């Protein structure tokens, strides 16, 4: 990257970041259960998609972490953590990238909740300091 002699105005429009030090492939896999769409503009396919209703945008809200810990044909399990010490956070979780799948039910702790739709809303509590 340091040897690249091109300037932003001389780079080709179809490959403006030939040397890109970042990658979101791991986040796609660990947070959404997604496959790498590649650099050619392919569609993103994943098991979960997140929305921030407070900011009215796609993506995970501030202070929230998500990690898929189980992934099989009929189910997916995700752990959500709110890292904010003071604020509750709300998010919408959608089944599949484009809402083409439905969630039949979800398990929160030992409690089963019926969803029967392509998305559901989750409210997290603030982080609790241990010690």
Tab-separated table of N, CA and C in Angstrom:
chain	number	residue	atom	x	y	z
A	1	UNK	N	0.833	-1.190	0.000
A	1	UNK	CA	0.000	0.000	0.000
A	1	UNK	C	0.873	1.248	0.000
A	2	UNK	N	1.978	1.191	0.722
A	2	UNK	CA	2.851	2.367	0.772
A	2	UNK	C	3.525	2.636	-0.577
A	3	UNK	N	3.645	1.595	-1.411
A	3	UNK	CA	4.289	1.752	-2.717
A	3	UNK	C	3.311	2.206	-3.800
A	4	UNK	N	2.012	2.335	-3.479
A	4	UNK	CA	1.012	2.757	-4.454
A	4	UNK	C	1.259	4.221	-4.831
A	5	UNK	N	1.498	4.451	-6.087
A	5	UNK	CA	1.795	5.815	-6.547
A	5	UNK	C	0.573	6.537	-7.101
A	6	UNK	N	-0.574	5.867	-7.156
A	6	UNK	CA	-1.772	6.524	-7.688
A	6	UNK	C	-2.356	7.483	-6.657
A	7	UNK	N	-3.109	8.427	-7.153
A	7	UNK	CA	-3.812	9.372	-6.288
A	7	UNK	C	-5.305	9.077	-6.391
A	8	UNK	N	-6.107	9.556	-5.439
A	8	UNK	CA	-7.542	9.255	-5.492
A	8	UNK	C	-8.202	9.628	-6.815
A	9	UNK	N	-7.742	10.680	-7.453
A	9	UNK	CA	-8.367	11.091	-8.715
A	9	UNK	C	-7.864	10.310	-9.925
A	10	UNK	N	-6.824	9.477	-9.757
A	10	UNK	CA	-6.331	8.691	-10.888
A	10	UNK	C	-6.612	7.197	-10.742
A	11	UNK	N	-7.199	6.779	-9.642
A	11	UNK	CA	-7.533	5.369	-9.472
A	11	UNK	C	-8.737	5.024	-10.330
A	12	UNK	N	-8.784	3.784	-10.787
A	12	UNK	CA	-9.900	3.355	-11.608
A	12	UNK	C	-11.185	3.308	-10.790
A	13	UNK	N	-12.283	3.698	-11.371
A	13	UNK	CA	-13.550	3.747	-10.645
A	13	UNK	C	-14.067	2.359	-10.286
A	14	UNK	N	-13.668	1.322	-11.022
A	14	UNK	CA	-14.144	-0.026	-10.710
A	14	UNK	C	-13.310	-0.714	-9.634
A	15	UNK	N	-12.205	-0.104	-9.214
A	15	UNK	CA	-11.375	-0.657	-8.150
A	15	UNK	C	-10.710	0.483	-7.381
A	16	UNK	N	-11.508	1.312	-6.703
A	16	UNK	CA	-10.937	2.485	-6.047
A	16	UNK	C	-10.073	2.144	-4.840
A	17	UNK	N	-10.233	0.972	-4.289
A	17	UNK	CA	-9.453	0.591	-3.110
A	17	UNK	C	-8.729	-0.726	-3.375
A	18	UNK	N	-7.875	-0.740	-4.379
A	18	UNK	CA	-7.139	-1.962	-4.718
A	18	UNK	C	-6.387	-2.499	-3.506
A	19	UNK	N	-5.845	-1.609	-2.733
A	19	UNK	CA	-5.132	-1.989	-1.519
A	19	UNK	C	-5.997	-1.589	-0.333
A	20	UNK	N	-6.741	-2.522	0.203
A	20	UNK	CA	-7.657	-2.235	1.297
A	20	UNK	C	-7.225	-3.034	2.530
A	21	UNK	N	-6.791	-2.353	3.592
A	21	UNK	CA	-6.296	-3.074	4.773
A	21	UNK	C	-7.393	-3.624	5.677
A	22	UNK	N	-8.650	-3.336	5.370
A	22	UNK	CA	-9.732	-3.788	6.234
A	22	UNK	C	-10.533	-4.908	5.586
A	23	UNK	N	-11.199	-5.667	6.417
A	23	UNK	CA	-12.052	-6.740	5.927
A	23	UNK	C	-13.227	-6.897	6.880
A	24	UNK	N	-14.423	-7.032	6.329
A	24	UNK	CA	-15.606	-7.239	7.160
A	24	UNK	C	-16.113	-8.677	7.047
A	25	UNK	N	-15.375	-9.529	6.355
A	25	UNK	CA	-15.818	-10.915	6.167
A	25	UNK	C	-16.043	-11.624	7.497
A	26	UNK	N	-15.143	-11.448	8.452
A	26	UNK	CA	-15.276	-12.112	9.739
A	26	UNK	C	-16.498	-11.604	10.482
A	27	UNK	N	-16.769	-10.305	10.424
A	27	UNK	CA	-17.970	-9.764	11.063
A	27	UNK	C	-19.229	-10.325	10.414
A	28	UNK	N	-19.225	-10.440	9.089
A	28	UNK	CA	-20.371	-11.051	8.399
A	28	UNK	C	-20.627	-12.461	8.927
A	29	UNK	N	-19.573	-13.225	9.109
A	29	UNK	CA	-19.718	-14.603	9.554
A	29	UNK	C	-20.129	-14.689	11.023
A	30	UNK	N	-19.458	-13.953	11.906
A	30	UNK	CA	-19.680	-14.089	13.341
A	30	UNK	C	-20.928	-13.365	13.849
A	31	UNK	N	-21.314	-12.278	13.220
A	31	UNK	CA	-22.466	-11.516	13.697
A	31	UNK	C	-23.754	-11.836	12.952
A	32	UNK	N	-23.639	-12.162	11.664
A	32	UNK	CA	-24.830	-12.331	10.849
A	32	UNK	C	-24.977	-13.720	10.254
A	33	UNK	N	-23.963	-14.558	10.386
A	33	UNK	CA	-24.022	-15.879	9.762
A	33	UNK	C	-24.016	-15.748	8.255
A	34	UNK	N	-23.230	-14.801	7.745
A	34	UNK	CA	-23.240	-14.494	6.323
A	34	UNK	C	-22.066	-15.057	5.560
A	35	UNK	N	-22.239	-15.078	4.252
A	35	UNK	CA	-21.171	-15.498	3.350
A	35	UNK	C	-20.539	-14.251	2.741
A	36	UNK	N	-19.292	-14.360	2.361
A	36	UNK	CA	-18.573	-13.249	1.750
A	36	UNK	C	-19.181	-12.925	0.392
A	37	UNK	N	-19.702	-11.700	0.203
A	37	UNK	CA	-20.270	-11.358	-1.097
A	37	UNK	C	-19.214	-11.057	-2.151
A	38	UNK	N	-17.949	-10.985	-1.753
A	38	UNK	CA	-16.885	-10.689	-2.702
A	38	UNK	C	-16.819	-9.214	-3.019
A	39	UNK	N	-15.972	-8.869	-3.939
A	39	UNK	CA	-15.782	-7.465	-4.280
A	39	UNK	C	-16.530	-7.070	-5.542
A	40	UNK	N	-17.216	-8.007	-6.162
A	40	UNK	CA	-17.880	-7.708	-7.421
A	40	UNK	C	-19.295	-7.190	-7.287
A	41	UNK	N	-19.713	-6.848	-6.095
A	41	UNK	CA	-21.061	-6.319	-5.923
A	41	UNK	C	-22.130	-7.389	-5.823
A	42	UNK	N	-21.744	-8.602	-5.423
A	42	UNK	CA	-22.722	-9.685	-5.266
A	42	UNK	C	-23.623	-9.399	-4.070
A	43	UNK	N	-24.781	-10.021	-4.046
A	43	UNK	CA	-25.734	-9.827	-2.953
A	43	UNK	C	-25.226	-10.486	-1.675
A	44	UNK	N	-25.515	-9.856	-0.559
A	44	UNK	CA	-25.168	-10.405	0.741
A	44	UNK	C	-26.237	-11.419	1.157
A	45	UNK	N	-25.818	-12.592	1.578
A	45	UNK	CA	-26.736	-13.608	2.085
A	45	UNK	C	-26.311	-13.933	3.514
A	46	UNK	N	-27.244	-13.811	4.454
A	46	UNK	CA	-26.927	-14.107	5.844
A	46	UNK	C	-28.174	-14.581	6.585
A	47	UNK	N	-27.967	-15.144	7.774
A	47	UNK	CA	-29.082	-15.660	8.572
A	47	UNK	C	-29.763	-14.577	9.384
A	48	UNK	N	-29.005	-13.584	9.853
A	48	UNK	CA	-29.566	-12.514	10.669
A	48	UNK	C	-29.149	-11.152	10.129
A	49	UNK	N	-30.031	-10.199	10.328
A	49	UNK	CA	-29.717	-8.815	9.974
A	49	UNK	C	-30.245	-7.931	11.091
A	50	UNK	N	-29.510	-6.886	11.402
A	50	UNK	CA	-29.834	-6.036	12.541
A	50	UNK	C	-30.233	-4.641	12.083
A	51	UNK	N	-31.120	-4.046	12.868
A	51	UNK	CA	-31.558	-2.672	12.611
A	51	UNK	C	-31.599	-1.909	13.929
A	52	UNK	N	-31.234	-0.641	13.863
A	52	UNK	CA	-31.240	0.238	15.026
A	52	UNK	C	-32.467	1.145	14.920
A	53	UNK	N	-33.550	0.850	15.674
A	53	UNK	CA	-34.766	1.646	15.536
A	53	UNK	C	-34.616	3.070	16.063
A	54	UNK	N	-33.730	3.281	17.044
A	54	UNK	CA	-33.542	4.627	17.583
A	54	UNK	C	-32.873	5.544	16.562
A	55	UNK	N	-31.843	5.036	15.884
A	55	UNK	CA	-31.142	5.823	14.866
A	55	UNK	C	-31.799	5.717	13.497
A	56	UNK	N	-32.792	4.834	13.391
A	56	UNK	CA	-33.516	4.620	12.138
A	56	UNK	C	-32.562	4.281	10.997
A	57	UNK	N	-31.763	3.218	11.238
A	57	UNK	CA	-30.797	2.791	10.228
A	57	UNK	C	-30.561	1.290	10.331
A	58	UNK	N	-30.058	0.733	9.262
A	58	UNK	CA	-29.632	-0.664	9.286
A	58	UNK	C	-28.337	-0.753	10.082
A	59	UNK	N	-28.129	-1.879	10.723
A	59	UNK	CA	-26.909	-2.093	11.496
A	59	UNK	C	-27.210	-2.255	12.965
A	60	UNK	N	-26.194	-2.619	13.690
A	60	UNK	CA	-26.331	-2.875	15.115
A	60	UNK	C	-26.207	-1.556	15.878
A	61	UNK	N	-26.995	-1.354	16.925
A	61	UNK	CA	-26.916	-0.107	17.689
A	61	UNK	C	-25.573	0.052	18.404
A	62	UNK	N	-25.259	1.275	18.775
A	62	UNK	CA	-24.060	1.545	19.565
A	62	UNK	C	-24.095	0.721	20.843
A	63	UNK	N	-22.948	0.304	21.301
A	63	UNK	CA	-22.756	-0.435	22.549
A	63	UNK	C	-23.272	-1.878	22.513
A	64	UNK	N	-23.810	-2.336	21.412
A	64	UNK	CA	-24.316	-3.706	21.326
A	64	UNK	C	-23.292	-4.578	20.590
A	65	UNK	N	-23.065	-5.757	21.129
A	65	UNK	CA	-22.221	-6.756	20.471
A	65	UNK	C	-23.072	-7.986	20.209
A	66	UNK	N	-22.831	-8.632	19.079
A	66	UNK	CA	-23.573	-9.839	18.711
A	66	UNK	C	-22.585	-10.903	18.262
A	67	UNK	N	-22.826	-12.122	18.705
A	67	UNK	CA	-21.977	-13.241	18.325
A	67	UNK	C	-22.843	-14.473	18.119
A	68	UNK	N	-22.810	-14.997	16.910
A	68	UNK	CA	-23.525	-16.249	16.633
A	68	UNK	C	-22.696	-17.393	17.192
A	69	UNK	N	-23.321	-18.193	18.069
A	69	UNK	CA	-22.588	-19.297	18.676
A	69	UNK	C	-23.111	-20.667	18.265
A	70	UNK	N	-24.237	-20.701	17.551
A	70	UNK	CA	-24.749	-21.973	17.029
A	70	UNK	C	-25.434	-21.681	15.702
A	71	UNK	N	-25.142	-22.529	14.738
A	71	UNK	CA	-25.648	-22.313	13.392
A	71	UNK	C	-25.914	-23.674	12.774
A	72	UNK	N	-27.180	-23.970	12.504
A	72	UNK	CA	-27.528	-25.228	11.849
A	72	UNK	C	-28.673	-24.945	10.890
A	73	UNK	N	-29.108	-25.972	10.187
A	73	UNK	CA	-30.161	-25.773	9.198
A	73	UNK	C	-31.442	-25.199	9.807
A	74	UNK	N	-31.953	-25.762	10.908
A	74	UNK	CA	-33.226	-25.228	11.396
A	74	UNK	C	-33.108	-24.065	12.378
A	75	UNK	N	-31.895	-23.765	12.881
A	75	UNK	CA	-31.822	-22.737	13.912
A	75	UNK	C	-30.510	-21.978	13.892
A	76	UNK	N	-30.553	-20.827	14.545
A	76	UNK	CA	-29.353	-20.021	14.762
A	76	UNK	C	-29.467	-19.444	16.169
A	77	UNK	N	-28.348	-19.419	16.876
A	77	UNK	CA	-28.314	-18.887	18.227
A	77	UNK	C	-27.345	-17.715	18.257
A	78	UNK	N	-27.789	-16.587	18.799
A	78	UNK	CA	-26.949	-15.400	18.869
A	78	UNK	C	-26.949	-14.874	20.305
A	79	UNK	N	-25.772	-14.494	20.770
A	79	UNK	CA	-25.625	-13.853	22.069
A	79	UNK	C	-25.515	-12.352	21.853
A	80	UNK	N	-26.316	-11.589	22.576
A	80	UNK	CA	-26.284	-10.137	22.497
A	80	UNK	C	-25.779	-9.580	23.815
A	81	UNK	N	-24.917	-8.572	23.745
A	81	UNK	CA	-24.385	-7.932	24.942
A	81	UNK	C	-24.522	-6.427	24.782
A	82	UNK	N	-25.073	-5.786	25.802
A	82	UNK	CA	-25.134	-4.329	25.841
A	82	UNK	C	-23.983	-3.867	26.720
A	83	UNK	N	-23.002	-3.189	26.125
A	83	UNK	CA	-21.821	-2.739	26.858
A	83	UNK	C	-22.018	-1.391	27.538
A	84	UNK	N	-23.130	-0.745	27.307
A	84	UNK	CA	-23.390	0.542	27.953
A	84	UNK	C	-23.661	0.329	29.438
A	85	UNK	N	-22.979	1.073	30.318
A	85	UNK	CA	-23.226	0.908	31.752
A	85	UNK	C	-24.505	1.601	32.231
A	86	UNK	N	-25.096	2.455	31.394
A	86	UNK	CA	-26.249	3.239	31.862
A	86	UNK	C	-27.487	3.154	30.983
A	87	UNK	N	-27.336	2.844	29.713
A	87	UNK	CA	-28.475	2.947	28.786
A	87	UNK	C	-28.952	1.594	28.290
A	88	UNK	N	-30.261	1.437	28.281
A	88	UNK	CA	-30.859	0.279	27.612
A	88	UNK	C	-30.747	0.502	26.115
A	89	UNK	N	-30.682	-0.557	25.369
A	89	UNK	CA	-30.633	-0.453	23.911
A	89	UNK	C	-31.694	-1.360	23.323
A	90	UNK	N	-32.255	-0.928	22.203
A	90	UNK	CA	-33.259	-1.702	21.511
A	90	UNK	C	-32.765	-1.978	20.106
A	91	UNK	N	-33.039	-3.176	19.607
A	91	UNK	CA	-32.675	-3.491	18.236
A	91	UNK	C	-33.717	-4.411	17.640
A	92	UNK	N	-33.742	-4.408	16.334
A	92	UNK	CA	-34.625	-5.291	15.578
A	92	UNK	C	-33.736	-6.325	14.904
A	93	UNK	N	-34.106	-7.586	15.053
A	93	UNK	CA	-33.366	-8.669	14.415
A	93	UNK	C	-34.275	-9.283	13.366
A	94	UNK	N	-33.765	-9.333	12.157
A	94	UNK	CA	-34.517	-9.884	11.025
A	94	UNK	C	-33.930	-11.222	10.630
A	95	UNK	N	-34.784	-12.176	10.334
A	95	UNK	CA	-34.328	-13.476	9.844
A	95	UNK	C	-33.981	-13.338	8.374
A	96	UNK	N	-32.775	-13.655	8.020
A	96	UNK	CA	-32.251	-13.599	6.654
A	96	UNK	C	-32.039	-12.158	6.186
A	97	UNK	N	-31.276	-12.029	5.144
A	97	UNK	CA	-30.880	-10.707	4.654
A	97	UNK	C	-32.060	-9.859	4.223
A	98	UNK	N	-32.979	-10.444	3.506
A	98	UNK	CA	-34.056	-9.671	2.889
A	98	UNK	C	-35.422	-9.978	3.496
A	99	UNK	N	-35.439	-10.644	4.660
A	99	UNK	CA	-36.692	-10.959	5.330
A	99	UNK	C	-37.483	-12.055	4.651
A	100	UNK	N	-36.809	-12.891	3.855
A	100	UNK	CA	-37.518	-13.950	3.133
A	100	UNK	C	-37.779	-15.178	4.000
A	101	UNK	N	-37.215	-15.215	5.189
A	101	UNK	CA	-37.437	-16.320	6.127
A	101	UNK	C	-38.263	-15.816	7.308
A	102	UNK	N	-38.887	-16.720	8.025
A	102	UNK	CA	-39.632	-16.374	9.231
A	102	UNK	C	-38.975	-17.002	10.454
A	103	UNK	N	-39.139	-16.339	11.581
A	103	UNK	CA	-38.728	-16.889	12.867
A	103	UNK	C	-39.982	-17.478	13.491
A	104	UNK	N	-39.946	-18.760	13.837
A	104	UNK	CA	-41.127	-19.364	14.450
A	104	UNK	C	-41.181	-19.040	15.937
A	105	UNK	N	-40.059	-19.202	16.622
A	105	UNK	CA	-40.004	-18.801	18.027
A	105	UNK	C	-38.567	-18.516	18.405
A	106	UNK	N	-38.405	-17.872	19.544
A	106	UNK	CA	-37.066	-17.594	20.045
A	106	UNK	C	-37.015	-17.987	21.512
A	107	UNK	N	-35.843	-18.304	21.961
A	107	UNK	CA	-35.634	-18.733	23.325
A	107	UNK	C	-34.796	-17.683	24.032
A	108	UNK	N	-35.322	-17.098	25.085
A	108	UNK	CA	-34.599	-16.124	25.899
A	108	UNK	C	-34.442	-16.752	27.272
A	109	UNK	N	-33.217	-17.146	27.595
A	109	UNK	CA	-33.009	-17.916	28.817
A	109	UNK	C	-33.716	-19.245	28.676
A	110	UNK	N	-34.657	-19.511	29.561
A	110	UNK	CA	-35.442	-20.747	29.478
A	110	UNK	C	-36.848	-20.497	28.959
A	111	UNK	N	-37.145	-19.274	28.570
A	111	UNK	CA	-38.499	-18.913	28.136
A	111	UNK	C	-38.597	-18.894	26.613
A	112	UNK	N	-39.567	-19.613	26.071
A	112	UNK	CA	-39.812	-19.640	24.636
A	112	UNK	C	-40.879	-18.600	24.287
A	113	UNK	N	-40.589	-17.800	23.271
A	113	UNK	CA	-41.504	-16.750	22.830
A	113	UNK	C	-41.855	-16.996	21.363
A	114	UNK	N	-43.133	-17.023	21.036
A	114	UNK	CA	-43.576	-17.227	19.660
A	114	UNK	C	-43.424	-15.928	18.882
A	115	UNK	N	-42.841	-16.008	17.698
A	115	UNK	CA	-42.634	-14.836	16.848
A	115	UNK	C	-43.514	-14.923	15.603
A	116	UNK	N	-43.371	-15.985	14.812
A	116	UNK	CA	-44.122	-16.192	13.572
A	116	UNK	C	-44.083	-14.978	12.646
A	117	UNK	N	-42.886	-14.529	12.331
A	117	UNK	CA	-42.708	-13.409	11.418
A	117	UNK	C	-41.253	-13.284	11.016
A	118	UNK	N	-40.948	-12.362	10.111
A	118	UNK	CA	-39.581	-12.239	9.628
A	118	UNK	C	-38.646	-11.467	10.554
A	119	UNK	N	-39.188	-10.796	11.592
A	119	UNK	CA	-38.328	-10.033	12.489
A	119	UNK	C	-38.954	-9.943	13.874
A	120	UNK	N	-38.124	-9.547	14.829
A	120	UNK	CA	-38.598	-9.322	16.187
A	120	UNK	C	-37.745	-8.231	16.826
A	121	UNK	N	-38.277	-7.634	17.870
A	121	UNK	CA	-37.632	-6.523	18.565
A	121	UNK	C	-37.080	-7.032	19.893
A	122	UNK	N	-35.868	-6.594	20.240
A	122	UNK	CA	-35.214	-6.989	21.480
A	122	UNK	C	-34.797	-5.728	22.228
A	123	UNK	N	-35.046	-5.709	23.531
A	123	UNK	CA	-34.583	-4.611	24.372
A	123	UNK	C	-33.568	-5.177	25.348
A	124	UNK	N	-32.383	-4.582	25.397
A	124	UNK	CA	-31.327	-5.043	26.282
A	124	UNK	C	-31.213	-4.094	27.467
A	125	UNK	N	-30.771	-4.620	28.582
A	125	UNK	CA	-30.578	-3.793	29.769
A	125	UNK	C	-29.114	-3.326	29.802
A	126	UNK	N	-28.841	-2.287	30.587
A	126	UNK	CA	-27.446	-1.832	30.682
A	126	UNK	C	-26.535	-2.904	31.273
A	127	UNK	N	-25.257	-2.781	30.966
A	127	UNK	CA	-24.259	-3.717	31.510
A	127	UNK	C	-24.211	-3.555	33.016
A	128	UNK	N	-23.923	-4.649	33.703
A	128	UNK	CA	-23.821	-4.629	35.140
A	128	UNK	C	-22.362	-4.891	35.502
A	129	UNK	N	-21.767	-3.979	36.281
A	129	UNK	CA	-20.377	-4.154	36.683
A	129	UNK	C	-20.295	-5.245	37.736
A	130	UNK	N	-19.360	-6.162	37.549
A	130	UNK	CA	-19.143	-7.233	38.514
A	130	UNK	C	-17.981	-6.850	39.410
A	131	UNK	N	-18.084	-7.202	40.662
A	131	UNK	CA	-16.933	-6.923	41.514
A	131	UNK	C	-17.249	-6.629	42.905
